[in-house]
Coordinates of C-alpha atoms and ligand atoms in Angstrom, one line a residue:
X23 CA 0.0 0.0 0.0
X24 CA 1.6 3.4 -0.8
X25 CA -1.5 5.0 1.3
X26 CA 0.1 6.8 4.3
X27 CA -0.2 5.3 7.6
X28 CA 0.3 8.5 9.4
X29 CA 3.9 7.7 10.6
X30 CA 5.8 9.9 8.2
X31 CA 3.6 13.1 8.6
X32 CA 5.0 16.2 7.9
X33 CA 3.3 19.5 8.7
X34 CA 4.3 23.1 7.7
X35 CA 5.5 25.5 10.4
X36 CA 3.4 28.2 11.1
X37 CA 5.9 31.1 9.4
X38 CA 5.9 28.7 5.9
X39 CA 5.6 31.1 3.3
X40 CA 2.0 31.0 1.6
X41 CA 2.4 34.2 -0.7
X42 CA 2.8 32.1 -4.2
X43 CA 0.3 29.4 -2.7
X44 CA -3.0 29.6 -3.7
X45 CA -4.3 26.1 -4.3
X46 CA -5.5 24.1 -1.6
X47 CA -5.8 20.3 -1.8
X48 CA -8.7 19.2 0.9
X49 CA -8.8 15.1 1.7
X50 CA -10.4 14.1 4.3
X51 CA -9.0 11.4 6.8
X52 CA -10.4 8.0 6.7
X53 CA -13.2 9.0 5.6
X54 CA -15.9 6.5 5.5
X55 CA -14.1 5.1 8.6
X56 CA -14.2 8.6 10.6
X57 CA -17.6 8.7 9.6
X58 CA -18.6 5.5 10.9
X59 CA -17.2 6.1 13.8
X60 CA -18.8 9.5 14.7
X61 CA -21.6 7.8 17.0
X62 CA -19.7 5.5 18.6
X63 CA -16.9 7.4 20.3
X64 CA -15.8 4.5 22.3
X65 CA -14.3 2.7 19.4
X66 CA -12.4 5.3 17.9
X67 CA -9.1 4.5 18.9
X68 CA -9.6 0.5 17.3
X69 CA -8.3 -0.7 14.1
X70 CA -11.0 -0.5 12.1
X71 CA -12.3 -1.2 8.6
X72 CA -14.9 -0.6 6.6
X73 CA -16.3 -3.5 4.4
X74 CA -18.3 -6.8 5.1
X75 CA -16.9 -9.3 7.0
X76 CA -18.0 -12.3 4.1
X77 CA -15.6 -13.6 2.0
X78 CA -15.4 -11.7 -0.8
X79 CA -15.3 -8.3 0.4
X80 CA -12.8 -6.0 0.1
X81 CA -11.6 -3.2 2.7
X82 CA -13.4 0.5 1.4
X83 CA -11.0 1.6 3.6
X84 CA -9.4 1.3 7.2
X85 CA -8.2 3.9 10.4
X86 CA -4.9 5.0 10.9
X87 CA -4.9 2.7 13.9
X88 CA -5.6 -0.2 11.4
X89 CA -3.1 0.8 8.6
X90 CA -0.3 0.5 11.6
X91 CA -1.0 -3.3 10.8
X92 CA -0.7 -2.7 6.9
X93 CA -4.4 -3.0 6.3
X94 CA -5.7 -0.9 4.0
X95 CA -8.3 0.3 1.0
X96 CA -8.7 -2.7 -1.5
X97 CA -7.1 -5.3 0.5
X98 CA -9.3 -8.5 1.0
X99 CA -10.9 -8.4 4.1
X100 CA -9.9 -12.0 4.5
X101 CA -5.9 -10.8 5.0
X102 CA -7.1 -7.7 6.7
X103 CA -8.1 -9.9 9.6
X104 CA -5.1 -11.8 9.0
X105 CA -3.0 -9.0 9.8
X106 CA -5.1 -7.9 12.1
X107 CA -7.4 -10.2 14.4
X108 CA -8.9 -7.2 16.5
X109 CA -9.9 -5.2 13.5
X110 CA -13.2 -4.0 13.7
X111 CA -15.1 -4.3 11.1
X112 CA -18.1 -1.8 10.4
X113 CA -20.9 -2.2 7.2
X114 CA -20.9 1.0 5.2
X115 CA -23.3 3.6 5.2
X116 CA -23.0 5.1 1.9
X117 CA -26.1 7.9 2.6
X118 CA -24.2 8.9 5.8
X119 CA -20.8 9.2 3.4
X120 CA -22.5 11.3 1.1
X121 CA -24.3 13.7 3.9
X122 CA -21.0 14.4 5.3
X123 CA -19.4 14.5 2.3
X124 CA -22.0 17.7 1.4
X125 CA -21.7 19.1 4.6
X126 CA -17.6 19.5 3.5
X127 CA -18.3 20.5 0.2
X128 CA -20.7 23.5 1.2
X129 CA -17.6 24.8 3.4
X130 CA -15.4 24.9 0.8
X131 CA -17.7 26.6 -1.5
X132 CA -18.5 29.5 1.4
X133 CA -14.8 30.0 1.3
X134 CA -14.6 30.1 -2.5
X135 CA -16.6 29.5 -6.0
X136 CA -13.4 27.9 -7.3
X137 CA -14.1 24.5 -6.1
X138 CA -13.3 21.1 -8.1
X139 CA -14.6 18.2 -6.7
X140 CA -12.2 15.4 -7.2
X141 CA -14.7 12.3 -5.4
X142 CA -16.6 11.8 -2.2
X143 CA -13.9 13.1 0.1
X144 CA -11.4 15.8 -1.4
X145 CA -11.6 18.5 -3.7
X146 CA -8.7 21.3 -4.8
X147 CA -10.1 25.1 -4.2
X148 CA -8.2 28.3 -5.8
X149 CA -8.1 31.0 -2.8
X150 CA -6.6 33.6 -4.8
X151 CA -9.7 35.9 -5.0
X152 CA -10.5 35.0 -0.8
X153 CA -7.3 36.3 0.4
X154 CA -8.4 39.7 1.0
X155 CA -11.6 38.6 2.9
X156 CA -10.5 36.0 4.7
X157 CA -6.5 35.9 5.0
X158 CA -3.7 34.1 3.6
X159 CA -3.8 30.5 2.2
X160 CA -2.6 28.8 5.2
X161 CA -4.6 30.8 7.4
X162 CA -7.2 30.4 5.3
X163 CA -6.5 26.4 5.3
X164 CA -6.6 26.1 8.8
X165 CA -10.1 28.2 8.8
X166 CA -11.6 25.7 6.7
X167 CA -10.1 22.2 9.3
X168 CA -11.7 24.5 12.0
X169 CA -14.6 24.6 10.4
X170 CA -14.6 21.3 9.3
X171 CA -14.5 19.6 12.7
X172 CA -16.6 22.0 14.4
X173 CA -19.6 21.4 12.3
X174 CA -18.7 17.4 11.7
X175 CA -16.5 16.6 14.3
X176 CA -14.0 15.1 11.1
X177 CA -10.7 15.5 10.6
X178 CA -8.9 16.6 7.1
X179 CA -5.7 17.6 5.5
X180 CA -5.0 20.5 3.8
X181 CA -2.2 20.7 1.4
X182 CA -1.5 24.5 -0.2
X183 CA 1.3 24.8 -3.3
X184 CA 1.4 26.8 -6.4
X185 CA -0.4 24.2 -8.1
X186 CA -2.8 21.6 -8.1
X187 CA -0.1 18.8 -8.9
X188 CA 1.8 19.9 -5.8
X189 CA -0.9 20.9 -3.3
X190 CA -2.5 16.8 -3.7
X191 CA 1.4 15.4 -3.0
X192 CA 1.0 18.0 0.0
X193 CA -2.0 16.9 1.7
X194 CA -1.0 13.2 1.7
X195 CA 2.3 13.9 3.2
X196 CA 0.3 16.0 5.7
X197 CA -2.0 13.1 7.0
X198 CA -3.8 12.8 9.1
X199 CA -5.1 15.9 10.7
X200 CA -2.6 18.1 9.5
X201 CA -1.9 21.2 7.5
X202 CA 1.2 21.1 4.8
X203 CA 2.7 24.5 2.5
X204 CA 5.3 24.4 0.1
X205 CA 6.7 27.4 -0.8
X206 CA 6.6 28.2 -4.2
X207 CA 10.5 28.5 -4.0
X208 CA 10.7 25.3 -2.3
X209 CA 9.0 23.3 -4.9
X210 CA 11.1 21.8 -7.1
X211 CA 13.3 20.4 -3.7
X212 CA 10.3 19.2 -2.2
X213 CA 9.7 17.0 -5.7
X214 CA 13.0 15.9 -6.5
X215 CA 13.3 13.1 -3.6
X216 CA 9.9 11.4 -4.7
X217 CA 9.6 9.0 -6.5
X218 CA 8.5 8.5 -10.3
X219 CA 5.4 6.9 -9.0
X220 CA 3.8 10.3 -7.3
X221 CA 3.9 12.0 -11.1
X222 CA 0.5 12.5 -12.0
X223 CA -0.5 10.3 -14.5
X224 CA 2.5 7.8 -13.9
X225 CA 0.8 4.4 -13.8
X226 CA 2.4 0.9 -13.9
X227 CA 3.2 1.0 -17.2
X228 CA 4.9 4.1 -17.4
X229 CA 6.8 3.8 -14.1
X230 CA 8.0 0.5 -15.9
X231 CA 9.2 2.1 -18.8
X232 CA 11.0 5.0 -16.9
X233 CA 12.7 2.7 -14.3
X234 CA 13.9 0.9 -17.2
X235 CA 16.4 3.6 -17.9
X236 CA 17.3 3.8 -14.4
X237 CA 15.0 6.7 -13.7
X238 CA 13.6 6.5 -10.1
X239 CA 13.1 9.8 -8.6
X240 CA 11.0 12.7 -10.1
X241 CA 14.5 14.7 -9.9
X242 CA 15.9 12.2 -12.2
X243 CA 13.0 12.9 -14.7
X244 CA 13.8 16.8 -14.2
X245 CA 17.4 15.7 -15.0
X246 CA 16.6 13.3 -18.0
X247 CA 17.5 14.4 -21.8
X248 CA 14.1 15.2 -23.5
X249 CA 15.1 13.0 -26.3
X250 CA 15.5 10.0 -23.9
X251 CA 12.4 10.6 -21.9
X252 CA 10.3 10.6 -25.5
X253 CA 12.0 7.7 -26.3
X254 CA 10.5 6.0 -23.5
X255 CA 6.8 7.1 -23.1
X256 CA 6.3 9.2 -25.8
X257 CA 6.1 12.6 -26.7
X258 CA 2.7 13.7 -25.3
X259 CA 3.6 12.3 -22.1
X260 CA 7.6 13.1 -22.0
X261 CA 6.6 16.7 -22.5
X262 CA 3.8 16.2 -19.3
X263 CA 6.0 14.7 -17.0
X264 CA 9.1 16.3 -17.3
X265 CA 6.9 19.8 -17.0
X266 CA 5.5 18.2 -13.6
X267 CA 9.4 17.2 -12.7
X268 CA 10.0 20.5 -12.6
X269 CA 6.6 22.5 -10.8
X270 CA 5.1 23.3 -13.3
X271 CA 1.8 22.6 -13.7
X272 CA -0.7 24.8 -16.1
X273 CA -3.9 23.2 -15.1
X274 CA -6.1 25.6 -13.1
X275 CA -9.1 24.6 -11.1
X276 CA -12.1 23.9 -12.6
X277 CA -15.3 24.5 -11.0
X278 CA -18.0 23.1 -12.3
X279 CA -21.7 21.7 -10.5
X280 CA -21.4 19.0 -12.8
X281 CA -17.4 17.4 -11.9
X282 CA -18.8 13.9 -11.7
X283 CA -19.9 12.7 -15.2
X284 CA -22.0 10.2 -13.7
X285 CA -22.5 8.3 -10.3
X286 CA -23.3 4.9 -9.7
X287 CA -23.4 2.0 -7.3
X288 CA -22.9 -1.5 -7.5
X289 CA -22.8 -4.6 -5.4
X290 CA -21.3 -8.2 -5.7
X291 CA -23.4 -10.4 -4.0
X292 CA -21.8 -12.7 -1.9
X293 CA -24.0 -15.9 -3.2
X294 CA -25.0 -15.7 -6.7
X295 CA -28.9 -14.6 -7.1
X296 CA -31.5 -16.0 -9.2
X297 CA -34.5 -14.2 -7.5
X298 CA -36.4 -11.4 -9.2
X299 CA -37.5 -10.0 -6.1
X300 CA -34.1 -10.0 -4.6
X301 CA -32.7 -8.6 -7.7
X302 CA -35.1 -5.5 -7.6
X303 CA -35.2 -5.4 -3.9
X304 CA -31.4 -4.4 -4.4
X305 CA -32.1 -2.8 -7.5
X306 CA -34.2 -0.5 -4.8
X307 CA -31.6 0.5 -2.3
X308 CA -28.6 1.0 -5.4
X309 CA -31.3 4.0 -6.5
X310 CA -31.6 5.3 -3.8
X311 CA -28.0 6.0 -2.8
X312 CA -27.6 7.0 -6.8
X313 CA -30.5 9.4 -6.1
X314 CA -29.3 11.0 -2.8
X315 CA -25.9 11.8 -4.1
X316 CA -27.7 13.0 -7.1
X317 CA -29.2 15.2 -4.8
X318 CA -26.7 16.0 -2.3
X319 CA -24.3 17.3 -5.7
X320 CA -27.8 19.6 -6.7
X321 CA -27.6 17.3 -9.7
X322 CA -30.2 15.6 -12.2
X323 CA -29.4 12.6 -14.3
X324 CA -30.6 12.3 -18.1
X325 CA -30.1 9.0 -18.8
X326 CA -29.9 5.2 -16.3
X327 CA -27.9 2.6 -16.6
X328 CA -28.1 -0.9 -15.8
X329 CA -24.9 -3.4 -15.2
X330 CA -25.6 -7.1 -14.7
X331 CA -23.0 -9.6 -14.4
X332 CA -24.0 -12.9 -14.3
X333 CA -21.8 -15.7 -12.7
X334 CA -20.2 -17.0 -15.8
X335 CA -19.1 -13.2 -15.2
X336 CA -20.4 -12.0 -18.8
X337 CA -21.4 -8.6 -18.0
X338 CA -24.4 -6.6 -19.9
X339 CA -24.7 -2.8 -19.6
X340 CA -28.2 -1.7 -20.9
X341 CA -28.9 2.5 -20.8
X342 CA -32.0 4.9 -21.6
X343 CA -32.6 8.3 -22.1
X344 CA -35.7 9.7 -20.1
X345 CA -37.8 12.1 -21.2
X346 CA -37.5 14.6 -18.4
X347 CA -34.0 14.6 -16.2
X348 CA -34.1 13.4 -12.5
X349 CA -32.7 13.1 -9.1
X350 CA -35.8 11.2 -7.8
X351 CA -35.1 7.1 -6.3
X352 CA -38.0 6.0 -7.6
X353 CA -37.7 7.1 -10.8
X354 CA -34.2 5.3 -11.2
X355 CA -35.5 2.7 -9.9
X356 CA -38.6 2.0 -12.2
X357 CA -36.1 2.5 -15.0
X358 CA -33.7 0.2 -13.4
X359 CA -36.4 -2.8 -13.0
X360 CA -37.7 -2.2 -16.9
X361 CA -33.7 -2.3 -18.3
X362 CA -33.3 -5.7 -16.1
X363 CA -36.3 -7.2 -17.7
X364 CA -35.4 -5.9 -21.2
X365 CA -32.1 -7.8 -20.8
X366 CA -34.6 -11.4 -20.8
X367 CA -32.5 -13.0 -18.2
X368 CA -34.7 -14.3 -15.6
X369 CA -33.7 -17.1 -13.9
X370 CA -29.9 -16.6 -14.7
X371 CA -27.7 -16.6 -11.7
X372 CA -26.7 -12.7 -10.9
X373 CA -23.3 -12.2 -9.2
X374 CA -23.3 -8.3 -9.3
X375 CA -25.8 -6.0 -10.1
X376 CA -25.3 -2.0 -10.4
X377 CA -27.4 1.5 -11.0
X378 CA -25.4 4.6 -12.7
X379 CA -26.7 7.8 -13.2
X380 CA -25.6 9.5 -16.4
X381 CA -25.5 12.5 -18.8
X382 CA -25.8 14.7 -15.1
X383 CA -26.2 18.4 -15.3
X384 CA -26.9 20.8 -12.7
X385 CA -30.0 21.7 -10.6
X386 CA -33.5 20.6 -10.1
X387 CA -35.1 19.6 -14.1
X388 CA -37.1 20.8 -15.9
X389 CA -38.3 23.8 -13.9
X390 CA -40.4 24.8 -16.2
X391 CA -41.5 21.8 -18.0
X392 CA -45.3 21.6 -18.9
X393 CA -45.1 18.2 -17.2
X394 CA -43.3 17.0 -14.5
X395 CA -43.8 12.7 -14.1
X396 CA -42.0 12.8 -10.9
X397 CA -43.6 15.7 -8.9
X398 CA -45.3 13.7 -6.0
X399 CA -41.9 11.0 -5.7
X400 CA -39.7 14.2 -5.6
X401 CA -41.8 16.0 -2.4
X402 CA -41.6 12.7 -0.8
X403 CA -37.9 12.3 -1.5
X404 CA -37.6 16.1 -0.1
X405 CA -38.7 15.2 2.9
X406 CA -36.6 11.7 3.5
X407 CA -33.7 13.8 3.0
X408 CA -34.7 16.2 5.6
X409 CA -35.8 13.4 8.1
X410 CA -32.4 11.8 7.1
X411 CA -30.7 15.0 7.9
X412 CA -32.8 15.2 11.2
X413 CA -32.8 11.6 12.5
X414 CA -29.2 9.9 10.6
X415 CA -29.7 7.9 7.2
X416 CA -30.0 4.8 9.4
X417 CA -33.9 6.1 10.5
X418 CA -35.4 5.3 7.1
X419 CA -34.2 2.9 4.6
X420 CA -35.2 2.9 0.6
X421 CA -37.7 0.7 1.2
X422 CA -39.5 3.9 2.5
X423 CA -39.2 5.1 -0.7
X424 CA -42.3 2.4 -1.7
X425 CA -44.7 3.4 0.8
X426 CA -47.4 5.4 0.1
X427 CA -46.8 8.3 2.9
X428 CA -43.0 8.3 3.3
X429 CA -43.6 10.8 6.4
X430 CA -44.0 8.1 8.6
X431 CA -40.1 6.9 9.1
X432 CA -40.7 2.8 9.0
X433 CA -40.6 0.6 11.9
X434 CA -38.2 -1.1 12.7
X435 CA -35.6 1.7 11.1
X436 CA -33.3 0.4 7.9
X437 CA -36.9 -0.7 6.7
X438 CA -35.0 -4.6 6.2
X439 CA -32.6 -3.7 3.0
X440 CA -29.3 -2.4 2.5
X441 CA -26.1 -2.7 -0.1
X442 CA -25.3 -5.1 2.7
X443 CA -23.8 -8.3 1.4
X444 CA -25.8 -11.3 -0.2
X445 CA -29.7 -10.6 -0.6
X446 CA -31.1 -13.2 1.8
Ligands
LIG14 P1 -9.4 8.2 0.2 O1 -9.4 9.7 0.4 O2 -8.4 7.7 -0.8 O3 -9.0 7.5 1.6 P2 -9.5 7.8 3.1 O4 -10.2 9.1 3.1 O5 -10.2 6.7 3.6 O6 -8.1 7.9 3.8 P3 -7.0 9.1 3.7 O7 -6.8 9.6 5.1 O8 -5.7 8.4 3.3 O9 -7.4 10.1 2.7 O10 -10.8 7.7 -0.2 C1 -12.0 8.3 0.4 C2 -13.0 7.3 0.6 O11 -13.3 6.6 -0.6 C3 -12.6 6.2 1.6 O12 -12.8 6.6 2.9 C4 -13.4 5.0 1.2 C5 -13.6 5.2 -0.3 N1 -12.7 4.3 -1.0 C6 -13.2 3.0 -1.4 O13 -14.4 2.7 -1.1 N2 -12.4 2.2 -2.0 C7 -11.1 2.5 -2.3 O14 -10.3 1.6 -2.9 C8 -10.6 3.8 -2.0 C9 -9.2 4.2 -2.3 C10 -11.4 4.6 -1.3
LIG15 MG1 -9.5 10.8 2.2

């Protein structure tokens, strides 16, 4: 794992010079894991992990007290346990991710319009234009962890650079909990030591073919001939990388409502499923998370896809357009069930099964439209959202989303369904 384990944190003194810094890099810290652990205190200093305890999950991700064992994101959760038998394991709550995770976002955007959203749990924001408001960079970094904690009682890192490249290596060396500048004259000495590996774009492949003419650090790609480095990835990316070698980095921050091109959610079931009821029962719950990050992001979705995989692991991917945009479960959902019995496959074992939201673009559609098929679903979904926010995601499940008054939270809460493991 190359993720940090929080012994080799390095945070900026408090005189670092922030004058040629304005891009912040904001990750959160363990995030689903911090999340997860924010109502129950008392197990907050176990090694934890988030995932299913069955065998074929896979670690989401894991605590800094877990990653002291080496367990970490993408691991099986078989070895996780291996490494370490006192790891706690907790079930995801994806609604509870993406509440926090908008909770976050909205901070960052009262500190600046200039925010990109990178995923669930960092973004980059361009303070230029705040400084005279709200202070320098750093100060203005440390504003925004404040912030963060007080109103979610979360942790994050902040890493600030003259560019976006620089500011993401500084948040990761600032983990957890901590707060990271590099001068802008200090950049190029910060990068040299690192290795090919933390280049952006720098895969497997790539790192391959660099280390194959002995070049290691991204001070020996600053160092290279250009002639050699094309030889060996090319001339697109020679000129790329050896632009990052040396700080430089022209790509500015891009805000824009619509960042995520599409979201989706899928689950492997643990036992392969045959049942039509289990199928749409899950079909259910993937909508609904689809639908509340829809609109958690203020986003609508144009078209929905479907992903099947059966367990000869032949996958089918069936999409349509709708006729009117939408953020609303229910909609996704009745879409969902009529593009799984369009693909004629009833009876065929089902080892994973997924919902995507695509072609997204900002707001509430169509405000004006003549008519509006999902008016009564969206008032209901209004309100789960606010009971959610009121009462934790846990209080009503999707299958609230069927009744006919979704006021009434269901008894017993979770309403019996979740992403949780194998559909019983
Ligand atoms: P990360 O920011 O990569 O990880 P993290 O926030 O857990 O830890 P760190 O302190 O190192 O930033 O990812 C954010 C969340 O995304 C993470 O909490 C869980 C989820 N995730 C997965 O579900 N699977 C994965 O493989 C990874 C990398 C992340
Ligand atoms: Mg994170």
């Amino acid at each position: 794992m190359s993720k940090q384990d929080g012994r080799s944190r390095v945070v900026s003194a408090a005189d670092a010079d922030d004058s040629g810094t304005p891009i912040l890099h904001i990750d959160m810290d363990a995030f689903f894991a911090s999340v997860s652990l924010l109502d129950r205190p008392e197990d907050a200093h176990r090694p934890v992990a988030i995932g299913h305890r069955t065998g074929r999950s896979v670690v989401s991700t894991a605590n800094y007290a877990a990653r002291r064992y080496g367990v970490g994101a993408a691991m099986p959760m078989a070895r996780a346990l291996q490494l370490c038998p006192s790891l706690l394991v907790i079930e995801p709550d994806f609604a509870a991710y993406q509440h926090y995770s908008s909770i976050v976002m909205n901070i960052f955007r009262d500190t600046t319009p200039l925010v990109e959203v990178l995923g669930i749990d960092e973004a980059f924001l361009d303070v230029s234009g705040a400084r005279r408001l709200l202070g320098s960079p750093a100060q203005i970094g440390q504003q925004i962890r404040r912030r963060v904690r007080d109103q979610t009682g979360l942790a994050c890192t902040v890493g600030i650079a003259a560019t976006k490249f620089v500011a993401k290596i500084a948040s990761g060396k600032g983990k957890p909990d901590g707060l990271l500048v590099i001068p802008r004259d200090e950049t190029v000495q910060f990068l040299r030591p690192l290795p090919i590996r933390a280049l952006w774009g720098v895969g497997a492949k790539t790192a391959e073919s660099l280390e194959r003419i002995a070049l290691h650090t991204i001070g020996d790609v600053a160092d290279a001939p250009e002639r050699q480095l094309v030889r060996a990835v090319g001339p697109a990316a020679a000129l790329k990388l050896s632009q990052l070698s040396r700080g430089y980095d022209p790509r500015r921050v891009e805000a824009s409502s619509a960042a995520e091109k599409s979201i989706g959610h899928e689950v492997t079931f643990e036992y392969d499923v045959t049942d039509e009821h289990a199928l749409r029962r899950e079909l259910l719950g993937l909508s609904d998370r689809v639908a509340s990050r829809l609109r958690a992001a203020d986003l609508s979705a144009r078209t929905v896809a479907l992903k099947v995989r059966y367990s000869d692991f032949s996958t089918l991917s069936r999409s349509r357009t709708l006729a009117e945009p939408t953020r609303v479960a229910r909609r996704i959902y009745e879409e969902s069930v009529e593009l799984l019995a369009s693909l004629e496959s009833r009876g065929r074992p089902v080892r994973l099964i997924g919902v995507r939201a695509e072609g997204l673009q900002a707001g509430v559609v169509p405000e004006a439209a003549l008519w509006d098929p999902d008016e009564e679903w969206r008032e209901a979904e209004n309100t789960i959202d606010t009971l959610r926010g009121k009462f934790g995601t846990a209080a009503i499940g999707p299958a609230s989303l069927l009744r006919k008054n979704p006021r009434v939270p269901p008894t017993p809460p979770d309403g019996g369904l979740s992403e949780r493991g194998p559909a019983r």
